[in-house]
Amino acid sequence: MTPELSRLAGELTTVIDDVAAAFGGLPDRTLDGELDCDPTTPGHLLCWQYGVRVEHPAAPDTRLASLLPALHRDGWESHDRSTPREQITRFTRNGADFTIHVAGSVTIIGSTRPVPA
């Protein structure tokens, strides 16, 4: 892993872990690894993907709303992708993104911006 990808992975992991902690319970890591991001020229661009799942969140609807101001202050833009059955919010910043999916349990998954390998 390049130093830049390592730095970006650390930032993304911290944000996602902090968001998961706000929902309470113990998050289970579902994804944690490097990904080749350019199928046309493999091995040239890499990103880091990270995800967690919180099985028994405490009041997930209100928790998400309470997280928005701090994430916005930190430069994350939010995009509501919700449906009548589930709450989905995507956050983006400087090429990185993560999504919070609330449907009973809470799933949070994201990736860093691609960097040269």
Short mmCIF file of N, CA, C and O in Angstrom, two decimals:
data_model
loop_
_atom_site.label_atom_id
_atom_site.label_comp_id
_atom_site.label_asym_id
_atom_site.label_seq_id
_atom_site.Cartn_x
_atom_site.Cartn_y
_atom_site.Cartn_z
N MET A 1 0.85 -1.17 0.00
CA MET A 1 0.00 0.00 0.00
C MET A 1 0.90 1.23 0.00
O MET A 1 1.87 1.30 0.74
N THR A 2 0.53 2.21 -0.82
CA THR A 2 1.31 3.44 -0.89
C THR A 2 1.06 4.28 0.37
O THR A 2 0.02 4.12 1.03
N PRO A 3 2.00 5.18 0.70
CA PRO A 3 1.78 6.04 1.87
C PRO A 3 0.49 6.88 1.76
O PRO A 3 -0.23 7.05 2.74
N GLU A 4 0.18 7.38 0.56
CA GLU A 4 -1.01 8.18 0.37
C GLU A 4 -2.27 7.34 0.59
O GLU A 4 -3.21 7.77 1.26
N LEU A 5 -2.30 6.13 0.05
CA LEU A 5 -3.47 5.26 0.24
C LEU A 5 -3.60 4.88 1.71
O LEU A 5 -4.71 4.83 2.24
N SER A 6 -2.50 4.66 2.37
CA SER A 6 -2.54 4.33 3.80
C SER A 6 -3.14 5.49 4.60
O SER A 6 -3.97 5.28 5.49
N ARG A 7 -2.76 6.72 4.28
CA ARG A 7 -3.29 7.89 4.97
C ARG A 7 -4.80 8.01 4.72
O ARG A 7 -5.59 8.21 5.65
N LEU A 8 -5.20 7.89 3.45
CA LEU A 8 -6.62 7.99 3.10
C LEU A 8 -7.44 6.88 3.76
O LEU A 8 -8.55 7.11 4.23
N ALA A 9 -6.89 5.66 3.78
CA ALA A 9 -7.58 4.53 4.41
C ALA A 9 -7.78 4.79 5.90
O ALA A 9 -8.85 4.51 6.45
N GLY A 10 -6.77 5.35 6.54
CA GLY A 10 -6.88 5.67 7.97
C GLY A 10 -7.97 6.69 8.24
O GLY A 10 -8.75 6.55 9.19
N GLU A 11 -8.03 7.74 7.40
CA GLU A 11 -9.07 8.76 7.55
C GLU A 11 -10.46 8.17 7.38
O GLU A 11 -11.36 8.43 8.17
N LEU A 12 -10.65 7.37 6.32
CA LEU A 12 -11.95 6.79 6.04
C LEU A 12 -12.38 5.83 7.15
O LEU A 12 -13.52 5.87 7.61
N THR A 13 -11.45 5.01 7.60
CA THR A 13 -11.74 4.05 8.67
C THR A 13 -12.19 4.79 9.94
O THR A 13 -13.16 4.39 10.58
N THR A 14 -11.50 5.87 10.28
CA THR A 14 -11.85 6.64 11.47
C THR A 14 -13.24 7.23 11.35
O THR A 14 -14.05 7.14 12.29
N VAL A 15 -13.56 7.82 10.20
CA VAL A 15 -14.89 8.42 10.02
C VAL A 15 -15.98 7.36 10.13
O VAL A 15 -16.97 7.54 10.85
N ILE A 16 -15.81 6.25 9.44
CA ILE A 16 -16.83 5.20 9.46
C ILE A 16 -16.97 4.60 10.86
O ILE A 16 -18.08 4.37 11.34
N ASP A 17 -15.85 4.36 11.54
CA ASP A 17 -15.93 3.82 12.91
C ASP A 17 -16.62 4.80 13.85
O ASP A 17 -17.40 4.40 14.72
N ASP A 18 -16.34 6.11 13.70
CA ASP A 18 -16.99 7.11 14.54
C ASP A 18 -18.50 7.16 14.28
O ASP A 18 -19.29 7.27 15.20
N VAL A 19 -18.89 7.08 13.01
CA VAL A 19 -20.31 7.09 12.67
C VAL A 19 -20.98 5.83 13.24
O VAL A 19 -22.05 5.91 13.84
N ALA A 20 -20.34 4.68 13.09
CA ALA A 20 -20.91 3.44 13.63
C ALA A 20 -21.07 3.52 15.14
O ALA A 20 -22.08 3.06 15.69
N ALA A 21 -20.10 4.12 15.83
CA ALA A 21 -20.17 4.24 17.29
C ALA A 21 -21.37 5.06 17.72
O ALA A 21 -21.97 4.81 18.77
N ALA A 22 -21.75 6.05 16.91
CA ALA A 22 -22.91 6.87 17.24
C ALA A 22 -24.21 6.08 17.25
O ALA A 22 -25.17 6.47 17.91
N PHE A 23 -24.25 4.97 16.52
CA PHE A 23 -25.44 4.13 16.49
C PHE A 23 -25.49 3.15 17.65
O PHE A 23 -26.49 2.47 17.85
N GLY A 24 -24.42 3.04 18.41
CA GLY A 24 -24.37 2.13 19.55
C GLY A 24 -24.16 0.70 19.10
O GLY A 24 -24.11 0.39 17.91
N GLY A 25 -24.01 -0.18 20.05
CA GLY A 25 -23.76 -1.58 19.72
C GLY A 25 -22.33 -1.77 19.24
O GLY A 25 -21.55 -0.83 19.12
N LEU A 26 -22.00 -3.00 18.96
CA LEU A 26 -20.66 -3.31 18.47
C LEU A 26 -20.71 -3.55 16.97
O LEU A 26 -21.37 -4.48 16.52
N PRO A 27 -20.01 -2.73 16.19
CA PRO A 27 -20.03 -2.93 14.74
C PRO A 27 -19.20 -4.14 14.33
O PRO A 27 -18.15 -4.40 14.92
N ASP A 28 -19.68 -4.86 13.35
CA ASP A 28 -18.94 -5.97 12.76
C ASP A 28 -18.32 -5.47 11.46
O ASP A 28 -19.02 -4.92 10.61
N ARG A 29 -17.03 -5.67 11.31
CA ARG A 29 -16.35 -5.27 10.07
C ARG A 29 -16.78 -6.21 8.95
O ARG A 29 -16.73 -7.42 9.08
N THR A 30 -17.24 -5.63 7.84
CA THR A 30 -17.72 -6.43 6.71
C THR A 30 -16.79 -6.35 5.50
O THR A 30 -16.84 -7.19 4.62
N LEU A 31 -15.96 -5.30 5.47
CA LEU A 31 -15.08 -5.08 4.33
C LEU A 31 -13.90 -4.26 4.80
O LEU A 31 -14.07 -3.29 5.54
N ASP A 32 -12.69 -4.64 4.37
CA ASP A 32 -11.50 -3.90 4.79
C ASP A 32 -10.36 -4.30 3.86
O ASP A 32 -9.69 -5.29 4.09
N GLY A 33 -10.18 -3.55 2.77
CA GLY A 33 -9.11 -3.94 1.88
C GLY A 33 -8.93 -3.06 0.67
O GLY A 33 -9.76 -2.22 0.33
N GLU A 34 -7.81 -3.27 0.04
CA GLU A 34 -7.41 -2.55 -1.17
C GLU A 34 -8.16 -3.09 -2.37
O GLU A 34 -8.45 -4.28 -2.45
N LEU A 35 -8.47 -2.21 -3.32
CA LEU A 35 -9.21 -2.60 -4.51
C LEU A 35 -8.57 -1.95 -5.72
O LEU A 35 -8.24 -0.76 -5.70
N ASP A 36 -8.39 -2.71 -6.78
CA ASP A 36 -7.92 -2.17 -8.05
C ASP A 36 -9.09 -1.44 -8.68
O ASP A 36 -10.12 -2.02 -8.95
N CYS A 37 -8.93 -0.13 -8.91
CA CYS A 37 -10.07 0.71 -9.32
C CYS A 37 -10.19 0.97 -10.81
O CYS A 37 -11.11 1.65 -11.24
N ASP A 38 -9.27 0.48 -11.62
CA ASP A 38 -9.33 0.76 -13.05
C ASP A 38 -9.28 -0.54 -13.84
O ASP A 38 -8.22 -1.08 -14.10
N PRO A 39 -10.45 -1.05 -14.24
CA PRO A 39 -10.47 -2.33 -14.95
C PRO A 39 -9.82 -2.28 -16.34
O PRO A 39 -9.43 -3.30 -16.88
N THR A 40 -9.67 -1.08 -16.90
CA THR A 40 -9.07 -0.97 -18.24
C THR A 40 -7.56 -1.08 -18.19
O THR A 40 -6.95 -1.53 -19.17
N THR A 41 -6.94 -0.66 -17.09
CA THR A 41 -5.49 -0.79 -16.92
C THR A 41 -5.22 -1.26 -15.49
O THR A 41 -4.86 -0.47 -14.62
N PRO A 42 -5.40 -2.55 -15.23
CA PRO A 42 -5.24 -3.08 -13.88
C PRO A 42 -3.87 -2.74 -13.27
O PRO A 42 -2.86 -2.71 -13.96
N GLY A 43 -3.90 -2.47 -11.96
CA GLY A 43 -2.67 -2.23 -11.22
C GLY A 43 -2.19 -0.79 -11.23
O GLY A 43 -1.16 -0.48 -10.65
N HIS A 44 -2.94 0.11 -11.85
CA HIS A 44 -2.50 1.50 -11.92
C HIS A 44 -3.19 2.43 -10.92
O HIS A 44 -2.60 3.40 -10.48
N LEU A 45 -4.43 2.15 -10.60
CA LEU A 45 -5.17 2.96 -9.63
C LEU A 45 -5.73 2.05 -8.54
O LEU A 45 -6.35 1.04 -8.84
N LEU A 46 -5.51 2.46 -7.30
CA LEU A 46 -6.00 1.69 -6.16
C LEU A 46 -6.86 2.57 -5.27
O LEU A 46 -6.65 3.78 -5.19
N CYS A 47 -7.82 1.95 -4.60
CA CYS A 47 -8.58 2.64 -3.56
C CYS A 47 -8.72 1.67 -2.39
O CYS A 47 -8.39 0.48 -2.51
N TRP A 48 -9.18 2.18 -1.27
CA TRP A 48 -9.39 1.36 -0.08
C TRP A 48 -10.88 1.33 0.20
O TRP A 48 -11.54 2.36 0.16
N GLN A 49 -11.42 0.15 0.46
CA GLN A 49 -12.82 0.02 0.83
C GLN A 49 -12.91 -0.47 2.26
O GLN A 49 -12.12 -1.32 2.69
N TYR A 50 -13.90 0.06 2.97
CA TYR A 50 -14.08 -0.29 4.37
C TYR A 50 -15.57 -0.26 4.69
O TYR A 50 -16.28 0.64 4.23
N GLY A 51 -16.03 -1.22 5.44
CA GLY A 51 -17.44 -1.25 5.80
C GLY A 51 -17.68 -1.94 7.13
O GLY A 51 -16.90 -2.80 7.55
N VAL A 52 -18.76 -1.54 7.79
CA VAL A 52 -19.17 -2.15 9.05
C VAL A 52 -20.69 -2.31 9.06
O VAL A 52 -21.41 -1.68 8.29
N ARG A 53 -21.15 -3.15 9.97
CA ARG A 53 -22.59 -3.36 10.15
C ARG A 53 -22.88 -3.33 11.65
O ARG A 53 -22.16 -3.96 12.44
N VAL A 54 -23.93 -2.60 12.03
CA VAL A 54 -24.39 -2.54 13.42
C VAL A 54 -25.75 -3.25 13.44
O VAL A 54 -26.72 -2.76 12.87
N GLU A 55 -25.79 -4.41 14.07
CA GLU A 55 -27.01 -5.24 14.05
C GLU A 55 -28.16 -4.67 14.85
O GLU A 55 -29.30 -4.77 14.45
N HIS A 56 -27.90 -4.12 16.02
CA HIS A 56 -28.97 -3.65 16.89
C HIS A 56 -28.73 -2.19 17.25
O HIS A 56 -28.39 -1.88 18.39
N PRO A 57 -28.93 -1.28 16.30
CA PRO A 57 -28.67 0.13 16.57
C PRO A 57 -29.72 0.73 17.50
O PRO A 57 -30.87 0.28 17.54
N ALA A 58 -29.29 1.73 18.24
CA ALA A 58 -30.21 2.46 19.12
C ALA A 58 -30.77 3.65 18.36
O ALA A 58 -30.03 4.53 17.95
N ALA A 59 -32.07 3.68 18.11
CA ALA A 59 -32.78 4.79 17.45
C ALA A 59 -32.05 5.26 16.19
O ALA A 59 -31.61 6.40 16.11
N PRO A 60 -31.91 4.40 15.19
CA PRO A 60 -31.11 4.76 14.01
C PRO A 60 -31.60 5.98 13.24
O PRO A 60 -30.78 6.75 12.75
N ASP A 61 -32.91 6.20 13.18
CA ASP A 61 -33.42 7.35 12.43
C ASP A 61 -32.97 8.67 13.04
O ASP A 61 -32.56 9.58 12.34
N THR A 62 -33.07 8.78 14.36
CA THR A 62 -32.67 10.03 15.00
C THR A 62 -31.16 10.15 15.09
O THR A 62 -30.62 11.25 15.06
N ARG A 63 -30.45 9.05 15.19
CA ARG A 63 -28.98 9.09 15.24
C ARG A 63 -28.41 9.66 13.96
O ARG A 63 -27.51 10.48 13.98
N LEU A 64 -28.93 9.24 12.83
CA LEU A 64 -28.43 9.74 11.55
C LEU A 64 -28.62 11.25 11.45
O LEU A 64 -27.70 11.98 11.09
N ALA A 65 -29.79 11.72 11.83
CA ALA A 65 -30.05 13.16 11.77
C ALA A 65 -29.09 13.93 12.68
O ALA A 65 -28.64 15.02 12.33
N SER A 66 -28.75 13.35 13.81
CA SER A 66 -27.84 14.05 14.74
C SER A 66 -26.40 14.08 14.24
O SER A 66 -25.61 14.92 14.66
N LEU A 67 -26.04 13.18 13.33
CA LEU A 67 -24.68 13.13 12.79
C LEU A 67 -24.44 14.16 11.68
O LEU A 67 -23.30 14.56 11.44
N LEU A 68 -25.50 14.56 11.00
CA LEU A 68 -25.36 15.42 9.82
C LEU A 68 -24.59 16.71 10.07
O LEU A 68 -23.68 17.03 9.29
N PRO A 69 -24.89 17.49 11.11
CA PRO A 69 -24.16 18.75 11.29
C PRO A 69 -22.64 18.58 11.40
O PRO A 69 -21.87 19.32 10.77
N ALA A 70 -22.19 17.60 12.17
CA ALA A 70 -20.75 17.40 12.34
C ALA A 70 -20.10 16.94 11.04
O ALA A 70 -19.00 17.40 10.68
N LEU A 71 -20.75 16.04 10.31
CA LEU A 71 -20.19 15.58 9.04
C LEU A 71 -20.12 16.73 8.04
O LEU A 71 -19.13 16.88 7.31
N HIS A 72 -21.14 17.56 8.00
CA HIS A 72 -21.13 18.72 7.10
C HIS A 72 -20.02 19.70 7.48
O HIS A 72 -19.32 20.22 6.61
N ARG A 73 -19.81 19.92 8.79
CA ARG A 73 -18.71 20.80 9.23
C ARG A 73 -17.36 20.25 8.81
O ARG A 73 -16.43 21.01 8.53
N ASP A 74 -17.24 18.93 8.75
CA ASP A 74 -15.98 18.29 8.34
C ASP A 74 -15.82 18.21 6.83
O ASP A 74 -14.88 17.59 6.33
N GLY A 75 -16.75 18.81 6.10
CA GLY A 75 -16.62 18.89 4.64
C GLY A 75 -17.32 17.80 3.87
O GLY A 75 -17.22 17.75 2.64
N TRP A 76 -18.05 16.93 4.54
CA TRP A 76 -18.78 15.86 3.84
C TRP A 76 -20.09 16.42 3.31
O TRP A 76 -20.83 17.06 4.04
N GLU A 77 -20.37 16.19 2.04
CA GLU A 77 -21.66 16.55 1.45
C GLU A 77 -22.57 15.33 1.53
O GLU A 77 -22.13 14.21 1.27
N SER A 78 -23.83 15.56 1.90
CA SER A 78 -24.76 14.43 2.01
C SER A 78 -25.75 14.45 0.86
O SER A 78 -26.14 15.51 0.37
N HIS A 79 -26.14 13.25 0.45
CA HIS A 79 -27.10 13.05 -0.63
C HIS A 79 -28.10 12.00 -0.18
O HIS A 79 -27.72 10.85 0.06
N ASP A 80 -29.36 12.40 -0.05
CA ASP A 80 -30.39 11.48 0.41
C ASP A 80 -30.82 10.56 -0.73
O ASP A 80 -31.22 11.03 -1.79
N ARG A 81 -30.72 9.26 -0.52
CA ARG A 81 -31.12 8.25 -1.51
C ARG A 81 -32.20 7.34 -0.94
O ARG A 81 -32.36 6.21 -1.37
N SER A 82 -32.92 7.84 0.04
CA SER A 82 -33.89 7.02 0.77
C SER A 82 -35.07 6.60 -0.09
O SER A 82 -35.39 7.25 -1.09
N THR A 83 -35.67 5.51 0.33
CA THR A 83 -36.90 5.00 -0.26
C THR A 83 -37.93 4.95 0.87
O THR A 83 -37.57 5.13 2.04
N PRO A 84 -39.19 4.67 0.57
CA PRO A 84 -40.18 4.57 1.65
C PRO A 84 -39.85 3.46 2.67
O PRO A 84 -40.27 3.53 3.81
N ARG A 85 -39.08 2.46 2.28
CA ARG A 85 -38.80 1.32 3.16
C ARG A 85 -37.47 1.41 3.90
O ARG A 85 -37.24 0.69 4.87
N GLU A 86 -36.55 2.25 3.41
CA GLU A 86 -35.23 2.31 4.04
C GLU A 86 -34.60 3.69 3.89
O GLU A 86 -34.87 4.40 2.93
N GLN A 87 -33.77 4.02 4.85
CA GLN A 87 -33.09 5.32 4.84
C GLN A 87 -31.67 5.11 4.32
O GLN A 87 -30.92 4.29 4.86
N ILE A 88 -31.32 5.83 3.27
CA ILE A 88 -30.00 5.70 2.65
C ILE A 88 -29.43 7.11 2.45
O ILE A 88 -30.06 7.94 1.80
N THR A 89 -28.27 7.36 3.03
CA THR A 89 -27.62 8.66 2.85
C THR A 89 -26.18 8.42 2.41
O THR A 89 -25.45 7.66 3.04
N ARG A 90 -25.81 9.07 1.30
CA ARG A 90 -24.45 8.96 0.76
C ARG A 90 -23.70 10.24 1.09
O ARG A 90 -24.24 11.33 0.96
N PHE A 91 -22.46 10.09 1.50
CA PHE A 91 -21.60 11.22 1.83
C PHE A 91 -20.39 11.21 0.91
O PHE A 91 -19.82 10.14 0.64
N THR A 92 -20.00 12.39 0.42
CA THR A 92 -18.83 12.49 -0.46
C THR A 92 -17.95 13.65 0.01
O THR A 92 -18.44 14.66 0.54
N ARG A 93 -16.63 13.47 -0.20
CA ARG A 93 -15.66 14.53 0.11
C ARG A 93 -14.35 14.21 -0.59
O ARG A 93 -13.78 13.14 -0.39
N ASN A 94 -13.89 15.11 -1.43
CA ASN A 94 -12.58 14.99 -2.09
C ASN A 94 -12.37 13.64 -2.77
O ASN A 94 -11.29 13.05 -2.69
N GLY A 95 -13.39 13.11 -3.41
CA GLY A 95 -13.27 11.85 -4.13
C GLY A 95 -13.54 10.61 -3.29
O GLY A 95 -13.65 9.52 -3.83
N ALA A 96 -13.64 10.78 -1.98
CA ALA A 96 -13.98 9.65 -1.10
C ALA A 96 -15.50 9.65 -0.90
O ALA A 96 -16.17 10.67 -1.09
N ASP A 97 -16.03 8.50 -0.55
CA ASP A 97 -17.46 8.43 -0.27
C ASP A 97 -17.76 7.32 0.72
O ASP A 97 -16.97 6.39 0.88
N PHE A 98 -18.88 7.46 1.40
CA PHE A 98 -19.42 6.36 2.20
C PHE A 98 -20.93 6.51 2.26
O PHE A 98 -21.47 7.60 2.08
N THR A 99 -21.61 5.38 2.48
CA THR A 99 -23.06 5.35 2.51
C THR A 99 -23.53 4.74 3.82
O THR A 99 -22.99 3.72 4.26
N ILE A 100 -24.52 5.37 4.43
CA ILE A 100 -25.18 4.82 5.62
C ILE A 100 -26.53 4.30 5.17
O ILE A 100 -27.34 5.03 4.60
N HIS A 101 -26.76 3.02 5.41
CA HIS A 101 -27.98 2.36 5.00
C HIS A 101 -28.69 1.85 6.25
O HIS A 101 -28.16 0.99 6.95
N VAL A 102 -29.87 2.41 6.53
CA VAL A 102 -30.63 2.03 7.71
C VAL A 102 -31.88 1.28 7.28
O VAL A 102 -32.75 1.84 6.61
N ALA A 103 -31.94 0.01 7.63
CA ALA A 103 -33.10 -0.84 7.35
C ALA A 103 -33.11 -1.93 8.41
O ALA A 103 -32.71 -3.05 8.16
N GLY A 104 -33.52 -1.59 9.60
CA GLY A 104 -33.41 -2.52 10.73
C GLY A 104 -32.02 -2.40 11.32
O GLY A 104 -31.80 -1.69 12.27
N SER A 105 -31.06 -3.04 10.70
CA SER A 105 -29.66 -2.86 11.09
C SER A 105 -29.10 -1.66 10.33
O SER A 105 -29.76 -1.08 9.46
N VAL A 106 -27.89 -1.28 10.66
CA VAL A 106 -27.22 -0.17 9.99
C VAL A 106 -25.98 -0.70 9.30
O VAL A 106 -25.14 -1.36 9.92
N THR A 107 -25.86 -0.43 8.01
CA THR A 107 -24.67 -0.81 7.25
C THR A 107 -24.00 0.46 6.76
O THR A 107 -24.66 1.35 6.23
N ILE A 108 -22.68 0.54 6.95
CA ILE A 108 -21.91 1.70 6.50
C ILE A 108 -20.75 1.16 5.68
O ILE A 108 -19.97 0.34 6.15
N ILE A 109 -20.64 1.62 4.44
CA ILE A 109 -19.57 1.16 3.57
C ILE A 109 -19.05 2.35 2.76
O ILE A 109 -19.82 3.23 2.38
N GLY A 110 -17.75 2.38 2.54
CA GLY A 110 -17.19 3.50 1.79
C GLY A 110 -15.88 3.15 1.13
O GLY A 110 -15.33 2.06 1.30
N SER A 111 -15.38 4.10 0.33
CA SER A 111 -14.09 3.92 -0.33
C SER A 111 -13.37 5.25 -0.44
O SER A 111 -14.00 6.31 -0.51
N THR A 112 -12.05 5.18 -0.47
CA THR A 112 -11.23 6.36 -0.65
C THR A 112 -11.25 6.76 -2.12
O THR A 112 -11.70 6.00 -2.97
N ARG A 113 -10.70 7.92 -2.40
CA ARG A 113 -10.51 8.29 -3.80
C ARG A 113 -9.40 7.40 -4.36
O ARG A 113 -8.53 6.95 -3.62
N PRO A 114 -9.40 7.14 -5.66
CA PRO A 114 -8.33 6.34 -6.26
C PRO A 114 -7.01 7.10 -6.25
O PRO A 114 -6.98 8.32 -6.40
N VAL A 115 -5.92 6.36 -6.03
CA VAL A 115 -4.57 6.93 -6.06
C VAL A 115 -3.70 6.05 -6.95
O VAL A 115 -3.96 4.85 -7.10
N PRO A 116 -2.65 6.62 -7.53
CA PRO A 116 -1.75 5.81 -8.35
C PRO A 116 -1.11 4.68 -7.52
O PRO A 116 -0.77 4.88 -6.36
N ALA A 117 -0.98 3.54 -8.13
CA ALA A 117 -0.42 2.36 -7.44
C ALA A 117 1.07 2.54 -7.21
O ALA A 117 1.76 3.22 -7.89
#
